[in-house]
Structure formats: C-alpha cells, structure tokens
Short mmCIF file of C-alpha atoms and ligand atoms in Angstrom, two decimals:
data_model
loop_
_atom_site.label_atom_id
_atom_site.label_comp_id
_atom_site.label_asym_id
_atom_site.label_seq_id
_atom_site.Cartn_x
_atom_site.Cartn_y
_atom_site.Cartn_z
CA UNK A 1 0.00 0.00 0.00
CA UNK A 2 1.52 3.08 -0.88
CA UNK A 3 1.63 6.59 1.24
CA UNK A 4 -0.82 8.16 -0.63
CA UNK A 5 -3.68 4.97 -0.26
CA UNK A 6 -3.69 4.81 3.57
CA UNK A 7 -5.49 6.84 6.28
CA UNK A 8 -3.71 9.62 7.82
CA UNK A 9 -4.81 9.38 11.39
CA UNK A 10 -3.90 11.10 14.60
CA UNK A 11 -4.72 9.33 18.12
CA UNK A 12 -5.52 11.06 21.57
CA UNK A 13 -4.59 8.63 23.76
CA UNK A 14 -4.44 8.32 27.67
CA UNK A 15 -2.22 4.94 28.02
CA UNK A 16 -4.05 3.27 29.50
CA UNK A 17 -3.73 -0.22 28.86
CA UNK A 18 -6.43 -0.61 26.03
CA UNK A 19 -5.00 2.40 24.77
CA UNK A 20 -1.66 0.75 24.27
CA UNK A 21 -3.72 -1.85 22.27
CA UNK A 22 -4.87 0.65 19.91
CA UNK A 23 -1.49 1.65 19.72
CA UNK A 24 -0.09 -1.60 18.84
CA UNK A 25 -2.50 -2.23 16.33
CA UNK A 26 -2.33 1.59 14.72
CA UNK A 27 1.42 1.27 14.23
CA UNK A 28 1.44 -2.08 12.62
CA UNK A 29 -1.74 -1.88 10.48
CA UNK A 30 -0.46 -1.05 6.96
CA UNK A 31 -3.51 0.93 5.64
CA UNK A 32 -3.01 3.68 8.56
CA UNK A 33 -0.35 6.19 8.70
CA UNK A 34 -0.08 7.44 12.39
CA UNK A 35 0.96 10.79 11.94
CA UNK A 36 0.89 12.11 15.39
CA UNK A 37 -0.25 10.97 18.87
CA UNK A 38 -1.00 13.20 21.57
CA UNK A 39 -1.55 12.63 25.13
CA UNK A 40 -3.85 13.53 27.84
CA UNK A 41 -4.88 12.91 31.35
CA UNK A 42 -7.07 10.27 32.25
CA UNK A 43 -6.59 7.04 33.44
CA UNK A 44 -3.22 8.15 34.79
CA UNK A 45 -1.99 11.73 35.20
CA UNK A 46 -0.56 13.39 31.91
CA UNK A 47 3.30 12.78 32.33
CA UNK A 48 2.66 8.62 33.05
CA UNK A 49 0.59 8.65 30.21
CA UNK A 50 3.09 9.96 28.27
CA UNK A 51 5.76 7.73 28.87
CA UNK A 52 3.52 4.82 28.33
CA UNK A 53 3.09 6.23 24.87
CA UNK A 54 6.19 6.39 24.37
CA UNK A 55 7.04 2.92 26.22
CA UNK A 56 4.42 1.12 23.65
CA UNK A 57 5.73 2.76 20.78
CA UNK A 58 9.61 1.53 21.68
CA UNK A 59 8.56 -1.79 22.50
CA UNK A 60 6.32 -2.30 18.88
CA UNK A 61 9.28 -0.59 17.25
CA UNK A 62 6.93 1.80 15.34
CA UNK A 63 8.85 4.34 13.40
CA UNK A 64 9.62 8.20 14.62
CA UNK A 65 5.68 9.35 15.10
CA UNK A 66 5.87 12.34 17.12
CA UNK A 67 4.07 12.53 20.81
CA UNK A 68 3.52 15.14 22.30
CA UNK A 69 2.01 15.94 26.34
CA UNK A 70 -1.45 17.20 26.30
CA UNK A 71 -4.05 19.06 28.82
CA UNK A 72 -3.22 17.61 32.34
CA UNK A 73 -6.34 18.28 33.83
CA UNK A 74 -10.00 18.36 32.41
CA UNK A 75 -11.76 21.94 32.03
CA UNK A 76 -13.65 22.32 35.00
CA UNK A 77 -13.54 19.15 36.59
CA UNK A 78 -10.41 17.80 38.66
CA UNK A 79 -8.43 14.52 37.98
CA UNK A 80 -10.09 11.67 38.53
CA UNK A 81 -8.20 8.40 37.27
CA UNK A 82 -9.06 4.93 36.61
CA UNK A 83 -5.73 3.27 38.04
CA UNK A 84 -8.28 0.84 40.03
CA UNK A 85 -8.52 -0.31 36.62
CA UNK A 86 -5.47 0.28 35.03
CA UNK A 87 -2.91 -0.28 37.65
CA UNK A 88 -0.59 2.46 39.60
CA UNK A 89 1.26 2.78 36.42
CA UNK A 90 -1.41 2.90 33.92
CA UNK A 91 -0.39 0.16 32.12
CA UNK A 92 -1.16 -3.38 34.41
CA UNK A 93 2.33 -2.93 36.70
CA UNK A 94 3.69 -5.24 34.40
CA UNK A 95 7.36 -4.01 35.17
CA UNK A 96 8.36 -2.05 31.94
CA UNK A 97 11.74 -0.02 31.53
CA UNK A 98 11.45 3.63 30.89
CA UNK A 99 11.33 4.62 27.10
CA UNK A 100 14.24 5.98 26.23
CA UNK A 101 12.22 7.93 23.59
CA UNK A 102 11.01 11.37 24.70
CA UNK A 103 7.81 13.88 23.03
CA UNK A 104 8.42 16.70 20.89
CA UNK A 105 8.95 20.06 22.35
CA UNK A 106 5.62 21.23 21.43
CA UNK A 107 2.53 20.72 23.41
CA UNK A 108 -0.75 18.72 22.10
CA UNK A 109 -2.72 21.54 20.61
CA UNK A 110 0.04 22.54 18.75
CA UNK A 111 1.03 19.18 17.17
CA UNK A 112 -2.40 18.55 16.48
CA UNK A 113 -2.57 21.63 15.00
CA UNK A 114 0.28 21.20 12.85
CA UNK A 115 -0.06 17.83 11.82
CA UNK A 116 -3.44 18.32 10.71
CA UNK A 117 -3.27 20.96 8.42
CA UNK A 118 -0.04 19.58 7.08
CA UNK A 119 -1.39 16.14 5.63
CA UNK A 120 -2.04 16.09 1.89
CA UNK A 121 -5.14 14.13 2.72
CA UNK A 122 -7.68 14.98 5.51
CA UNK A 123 -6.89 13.09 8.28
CA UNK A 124 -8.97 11.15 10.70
CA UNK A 125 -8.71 12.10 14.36
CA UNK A 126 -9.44 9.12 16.90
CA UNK A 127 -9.77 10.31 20.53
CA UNK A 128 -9.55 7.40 22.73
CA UNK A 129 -9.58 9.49 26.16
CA UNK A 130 -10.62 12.32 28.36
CA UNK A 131 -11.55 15.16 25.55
CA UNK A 132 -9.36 18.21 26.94
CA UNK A 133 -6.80 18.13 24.07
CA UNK A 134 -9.80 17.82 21.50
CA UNK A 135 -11.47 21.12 22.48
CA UNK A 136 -8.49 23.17 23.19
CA UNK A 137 -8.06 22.49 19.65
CA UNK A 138 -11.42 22.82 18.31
CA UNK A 139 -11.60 26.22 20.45
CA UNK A 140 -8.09 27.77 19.83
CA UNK A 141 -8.28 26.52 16.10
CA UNK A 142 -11.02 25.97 14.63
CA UNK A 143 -9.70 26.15 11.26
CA UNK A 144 -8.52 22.69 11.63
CA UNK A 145 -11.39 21.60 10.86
CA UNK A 146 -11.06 21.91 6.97
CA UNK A 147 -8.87 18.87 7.26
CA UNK A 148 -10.74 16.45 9.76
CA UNK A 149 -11.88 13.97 7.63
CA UNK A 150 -14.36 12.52 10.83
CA UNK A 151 -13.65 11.76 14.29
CA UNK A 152 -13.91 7.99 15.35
CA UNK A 153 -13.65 8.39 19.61
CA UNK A 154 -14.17 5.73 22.10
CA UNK A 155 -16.79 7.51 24.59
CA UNK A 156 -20.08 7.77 25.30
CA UNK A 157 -22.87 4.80 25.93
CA UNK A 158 -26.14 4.55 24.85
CA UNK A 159 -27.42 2.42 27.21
CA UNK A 160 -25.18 2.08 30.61
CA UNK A 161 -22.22 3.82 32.03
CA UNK A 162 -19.54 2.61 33.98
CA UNK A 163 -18.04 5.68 35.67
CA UNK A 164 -21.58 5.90 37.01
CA UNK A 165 -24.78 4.33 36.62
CA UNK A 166 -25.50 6.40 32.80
CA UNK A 167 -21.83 8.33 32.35
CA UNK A 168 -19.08 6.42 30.52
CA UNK A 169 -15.38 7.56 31.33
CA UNK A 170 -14.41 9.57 28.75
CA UNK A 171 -16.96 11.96 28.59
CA UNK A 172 -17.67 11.50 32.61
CA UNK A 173 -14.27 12.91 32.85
CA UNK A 174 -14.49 16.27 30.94
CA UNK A 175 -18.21 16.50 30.07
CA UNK A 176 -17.92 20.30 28.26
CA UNK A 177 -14.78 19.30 26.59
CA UNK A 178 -17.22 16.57 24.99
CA UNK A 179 -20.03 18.88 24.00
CA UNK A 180 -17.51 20.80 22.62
CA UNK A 181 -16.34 17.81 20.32
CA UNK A 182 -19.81 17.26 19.68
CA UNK A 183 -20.74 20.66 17.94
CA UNK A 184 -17.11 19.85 16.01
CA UNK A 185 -18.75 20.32 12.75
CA UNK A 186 -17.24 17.29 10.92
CA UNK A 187 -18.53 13.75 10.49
CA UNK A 188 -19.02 11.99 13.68
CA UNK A 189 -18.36 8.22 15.09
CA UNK A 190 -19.46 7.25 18.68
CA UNK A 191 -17.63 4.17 19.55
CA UNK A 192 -19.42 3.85 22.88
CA UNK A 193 -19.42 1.22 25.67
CA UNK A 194 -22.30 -0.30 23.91
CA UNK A 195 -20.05 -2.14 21.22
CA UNK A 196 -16.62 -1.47 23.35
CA UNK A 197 -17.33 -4.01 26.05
CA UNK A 198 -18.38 -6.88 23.50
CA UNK A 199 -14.90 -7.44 22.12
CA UNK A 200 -13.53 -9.93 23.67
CA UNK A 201 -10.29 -11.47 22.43
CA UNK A 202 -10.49 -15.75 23.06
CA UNK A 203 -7.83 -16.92 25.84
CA UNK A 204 -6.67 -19.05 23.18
CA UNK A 205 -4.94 -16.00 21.39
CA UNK A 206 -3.97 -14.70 24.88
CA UNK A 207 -2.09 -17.46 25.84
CA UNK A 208 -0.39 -17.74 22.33
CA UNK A 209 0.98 -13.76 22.30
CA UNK A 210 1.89 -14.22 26.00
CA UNK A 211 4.30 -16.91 25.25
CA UNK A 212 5.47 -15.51 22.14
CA UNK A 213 9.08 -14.52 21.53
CA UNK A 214 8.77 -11.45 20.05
CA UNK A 215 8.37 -8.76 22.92
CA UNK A 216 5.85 -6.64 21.43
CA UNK A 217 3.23 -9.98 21.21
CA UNK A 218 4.22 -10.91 24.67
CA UNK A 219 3.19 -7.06 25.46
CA UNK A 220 -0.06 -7.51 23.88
CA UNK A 221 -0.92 -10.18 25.65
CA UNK A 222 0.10 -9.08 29.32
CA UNK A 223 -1.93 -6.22 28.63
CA UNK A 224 -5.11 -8.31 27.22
CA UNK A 225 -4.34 -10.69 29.97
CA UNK A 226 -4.81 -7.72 32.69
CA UNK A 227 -8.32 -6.95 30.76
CA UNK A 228 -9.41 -10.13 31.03
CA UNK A 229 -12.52 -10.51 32.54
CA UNK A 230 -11.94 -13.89 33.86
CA UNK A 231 -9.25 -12.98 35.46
CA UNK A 232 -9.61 -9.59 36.36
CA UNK A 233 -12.34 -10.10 38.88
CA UNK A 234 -14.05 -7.20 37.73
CA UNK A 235 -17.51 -8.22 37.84
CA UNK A 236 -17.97 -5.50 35.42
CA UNK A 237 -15.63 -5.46 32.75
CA UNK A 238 -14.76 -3.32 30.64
CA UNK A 239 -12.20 -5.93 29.06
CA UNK A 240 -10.93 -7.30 26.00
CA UNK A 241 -9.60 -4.99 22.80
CA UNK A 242 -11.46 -1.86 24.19
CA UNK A 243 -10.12 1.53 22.65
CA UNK A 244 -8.71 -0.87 20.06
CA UNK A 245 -12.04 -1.33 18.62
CA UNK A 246 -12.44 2.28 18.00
CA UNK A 247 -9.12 2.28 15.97
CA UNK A 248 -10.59 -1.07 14.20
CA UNK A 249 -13.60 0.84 13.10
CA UNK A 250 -11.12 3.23 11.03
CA UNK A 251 -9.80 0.35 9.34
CA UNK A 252 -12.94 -1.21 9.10
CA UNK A 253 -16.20 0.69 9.29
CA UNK A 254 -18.30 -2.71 7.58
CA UNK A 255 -17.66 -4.08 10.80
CA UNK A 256 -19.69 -1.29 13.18
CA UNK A 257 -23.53 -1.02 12.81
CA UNK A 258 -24.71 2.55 12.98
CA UNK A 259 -27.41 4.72 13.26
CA UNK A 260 -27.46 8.82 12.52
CA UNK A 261 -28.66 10.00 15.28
CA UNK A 262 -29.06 13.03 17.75
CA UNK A 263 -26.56 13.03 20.43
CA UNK A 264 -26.56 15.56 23.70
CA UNK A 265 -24.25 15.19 26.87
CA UNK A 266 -25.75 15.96 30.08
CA UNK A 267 -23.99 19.13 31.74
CA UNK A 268 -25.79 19.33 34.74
CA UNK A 269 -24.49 18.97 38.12
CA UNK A 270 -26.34 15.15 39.89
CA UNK A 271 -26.52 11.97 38.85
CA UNK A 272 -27.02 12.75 34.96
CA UNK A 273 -23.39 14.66 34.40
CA UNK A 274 -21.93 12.85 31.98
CA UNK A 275 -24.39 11.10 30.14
CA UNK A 276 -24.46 11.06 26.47
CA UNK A 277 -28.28 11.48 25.57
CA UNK A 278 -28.88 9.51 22.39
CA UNK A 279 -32.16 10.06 21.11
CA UNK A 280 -33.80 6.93 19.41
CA UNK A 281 -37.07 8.03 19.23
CA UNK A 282 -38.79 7.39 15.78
CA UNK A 283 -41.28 10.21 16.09
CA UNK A 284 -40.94 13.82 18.01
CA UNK A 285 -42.06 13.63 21.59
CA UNK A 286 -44.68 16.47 23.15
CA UNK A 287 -41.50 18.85 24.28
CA UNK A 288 -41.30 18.98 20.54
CA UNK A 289 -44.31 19.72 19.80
CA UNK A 290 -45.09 21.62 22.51
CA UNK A 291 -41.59 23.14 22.69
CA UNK A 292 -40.29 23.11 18.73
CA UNK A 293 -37.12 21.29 18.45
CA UNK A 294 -33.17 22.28 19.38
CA UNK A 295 -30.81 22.12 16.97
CA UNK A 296 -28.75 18.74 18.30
CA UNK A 297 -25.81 17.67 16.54
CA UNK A 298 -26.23 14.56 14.38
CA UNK A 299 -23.37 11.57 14.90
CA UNK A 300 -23.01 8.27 13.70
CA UNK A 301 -23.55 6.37 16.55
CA UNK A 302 -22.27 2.56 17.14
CA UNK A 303 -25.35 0.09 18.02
CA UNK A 304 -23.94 -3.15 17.02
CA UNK A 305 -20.50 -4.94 16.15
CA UNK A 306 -18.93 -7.42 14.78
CA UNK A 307 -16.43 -8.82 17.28
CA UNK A 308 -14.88 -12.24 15.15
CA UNK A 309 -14.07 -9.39 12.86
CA UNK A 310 -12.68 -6.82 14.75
CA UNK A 311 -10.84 -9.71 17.14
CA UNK A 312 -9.19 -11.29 13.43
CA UNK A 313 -8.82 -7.90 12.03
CA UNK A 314 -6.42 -7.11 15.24
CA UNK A 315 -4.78 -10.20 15.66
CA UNK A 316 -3.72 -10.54 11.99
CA UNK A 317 -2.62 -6.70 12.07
CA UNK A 318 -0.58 -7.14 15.93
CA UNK A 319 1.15 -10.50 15.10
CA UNK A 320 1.70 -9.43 11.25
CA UNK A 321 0.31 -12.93 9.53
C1 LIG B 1 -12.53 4.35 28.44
O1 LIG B 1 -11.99 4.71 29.70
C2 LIG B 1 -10.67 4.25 29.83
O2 LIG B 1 -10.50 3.58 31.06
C3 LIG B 1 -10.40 3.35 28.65
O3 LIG B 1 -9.06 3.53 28.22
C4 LIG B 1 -11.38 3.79 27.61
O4 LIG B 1 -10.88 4.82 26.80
C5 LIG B 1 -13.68 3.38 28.67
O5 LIG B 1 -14.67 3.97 29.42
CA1 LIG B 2 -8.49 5.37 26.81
#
C-alpha cells in the first residue's frame, strides 16, 4: 500500500492499557499512517501517560511518530483516574523499563494543529480518552477543521455507564470538553461502551501472544491478559480490545452497525453529568411539539459490532500474519 492509499490518522490517547492496544494495532496496520499521537490525562496523570506512549511505541518498534504531552487536567472538573482499573502505572504494573524515547517540544494543541493541516489528505482524528486536548483544539483553532476527515472516539454509551450508573469515562471525565467535540462540525463516530465491552479477544490467542518470543506480542498479551474478565475479577468489565475497537472501526467501518442519530451530553451537576443522551425516538415527543425542536448535533452512533471481525482484524494486524 503506498503513502498516498492509507489513512492519515492522529490518536488522543491516555495509556491506558487498552490504549496501548490501539497503539499496537495503529502502528502495525499497513492501511493507517499514524501521523501524530498526543496525550492527555485520564486514566493516569498526563506525564505517566506519556511515557507509556512512548514505552508502547519503543517496544512495537513503530517508526519516529511524534508525541507530544497534552491538557493535564480536564476543564472544569479535577483529575479523577481509573488506576483501580489500570494499575498504579497505567499500564497493568507489568514491570516495563522507561522509554528511552522522549515527546516533541511542542505541546498537544500545537502538534495537532500542525499535523493536521499539514497532511495532503484529511486526516482522521481518533480520541480514545478524556476530551481536553480535543477542544483546546477545536476552540483555539477551529480552522482545523477543513482537514478532519471525521472523528472515530471511544466515549459515550447509549445504554449504561460505567463511571456511574449512565456516564461512561471519557466523557464522565471532561463532560464540556465533549459537547464541545460534539458541535465539532465534521462527520461523527461514537464508539461507545455499547459495542466497546463486547470485544472480547479468546484466551486461546492470549495465551499464544503471552508466550510468544517477540516482545511486542508478549506485550499484547500481558496487557489483554490484565483486561481479562476472567481474570480480572471485575464483575464489570470493561475488558478485552477496548479503545482498540475504535481504531478497528477506522480500518474497518463494515464491521460497526450505525445509526445517525441526535446526540446531547448531560452538563448538569447530579446523577445525569456525563451522560451522552442519544435520542432513538422514531417520532418527536410532546416537548417537541409543545416546545419546537433544538438544533442537536447529528453523529453516527455505534449500536452493534462485529467482534470475530474486529478480534481477526487485530490479531492478523498485531502479530503481522
Ligand atoms: C474508556 O476509559 C478508559 O478507562 C479506557 O481507556 C477507555 O478509553 C472506557 O470507558
Ligand atoms: Ca483510553
């Protein structure tokens, strides 16, 4: 495939250890071309999500894609990470030297800004975390967007949440930064909890990249191994490929069953905050009719997916058969 057939994409990341999945399978899949990453904090503060980046990206030995260290809190709200879930590291304790890598000299807004108005082709921005860096961007320059081709993030749920009862993580975590991304103006993908907890790599494949020789496979399954829901003992996992799926769905967007639909986060303080209100309805409801309708932005939101394809898609791309 040559340069000017694959997808210029740029990832948001907060490694995270289903970030470090996508990662894995971004550098290696040869119909994407990983111009940039950029990172921000989430489920571990800003600086340890950078050098998991950067860890990731030495261990796949990816080529020089330039990091750089994003937003290190959200816009209102304070920190509030997820290493219950991800370890005190971020990335499952598993042990792993200190990159010897290092970001560019530039912060995330910047590179994002430059990177994206420097591709020949409009590129494809996949947000996988927290959506600080995202707005900054979309707020400092929104010029960018004349070369988004869409957005693909991981965030959001239709149906349940799992930083609280209705509020997935992402968008829990910085709810105005994800309105803002919202109004963004481009083409849309939701790659919610709804299809990100279904796939589920087989222990089969686990076991096979844990005891493989190559350290980047053995990575890949440590990390799967520490989202397994089996052995996790979460009795509400979020395991398997994860943020990996939304990366997947670039590759692959036969594999995701969506629906256009209207998509509002809830902003106010309570139980709600978070929430990403999708609204199925068929037919307006009487606070339309009774209250004319708000202009909501439209996104392309993921209902269904097919995991055998996504799992195959990965594995094939991560152990390069
Ligand atoms: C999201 O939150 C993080 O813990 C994961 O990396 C994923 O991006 C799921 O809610
Ligand atoms: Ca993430």
């Amino acid at each position: 495939m040559t340069d000017g057939q694959r997808i210029p994409v740029i990832i948001d990341c907060d490694t995270g250890v289903d970030d470090a999945l996508a990662l894995l399978f971004a550098v290696r899949h040869p119909a994407l071309d990983v111009r940039a990453i950029t990172c921000v904090a989430g489920n571990t503060d800003v600086d340890g999500v950078v050098r998991n980046t950067l860890t990731v990206l030495e261990v796949a030995g990816a080529g020089d894609i330039p990091v750089a260290r994003g937003a290190e809190r959200p816009l209102i709200e304070p920190v509030r990470t997820a290493r219950h879930v991800h370890g005190q590291d971020g990335m499952g304790d598993l042990g792993l030297p200190a990159p010897t890598r290092v970001p560019v000299d530039v912060d995330a807004v910047t590179l994002l800004r430059r990177e994206i108005l420097a591709s020949p082709r409009p590129v494809t921005l996949i947000p996988m975390a927290p959506l600080t860096n995202i707005a900054l961007l979309l707020r400092t320059h929104p010029e960018v967007t004349r070369n988004i081709e869409r957005i693909v993030f991981m965030g959001g749920a239709v149906a349940t949440g799992n930083a609280t009862p209705v509020a997935e993580f992402n968008v829990w975590h910085d709810p105005e930064a994800a309105a803002v991304l919202l109004t963004a103006g481009v083409p849309i993908t939701m790659y919610g909890l709804d299809v990100f907890k279904q796939v589920l790599v087989p222990a089969a494949d686990v076991q096979r990249l844990r005891a493989g020789t190559d350290p980047s496979l053995r990575l890949a399954g440590e990390l799967l191994a520490h989202r397994d829901p089996a052995t996790s003992g979460d009795p509400t996992p979020t395991g398997g490929l994860g943020d990996a799926g939304a990366v997947c769905a670039v590759v692959d967007p036969g594999g995701l069953t969506t629906e256009r639909l209207p998509v509002e986060v809830a902003l106010a303080p309570g139980p709600g905050r978070g929430q990403t209100i999708v609204d199925r309805r068929p037919l307006p409801g009487e606070s339309e009719i009774h209250e004319g309708t708000r202009a909501q932005p439209l996104v392309d939101v993921a209902l269904g997916v097919d995991v055998q394809r996504y799992v195959k898609l990965w594995l094939t791309a991560v152990e390069g058969a």
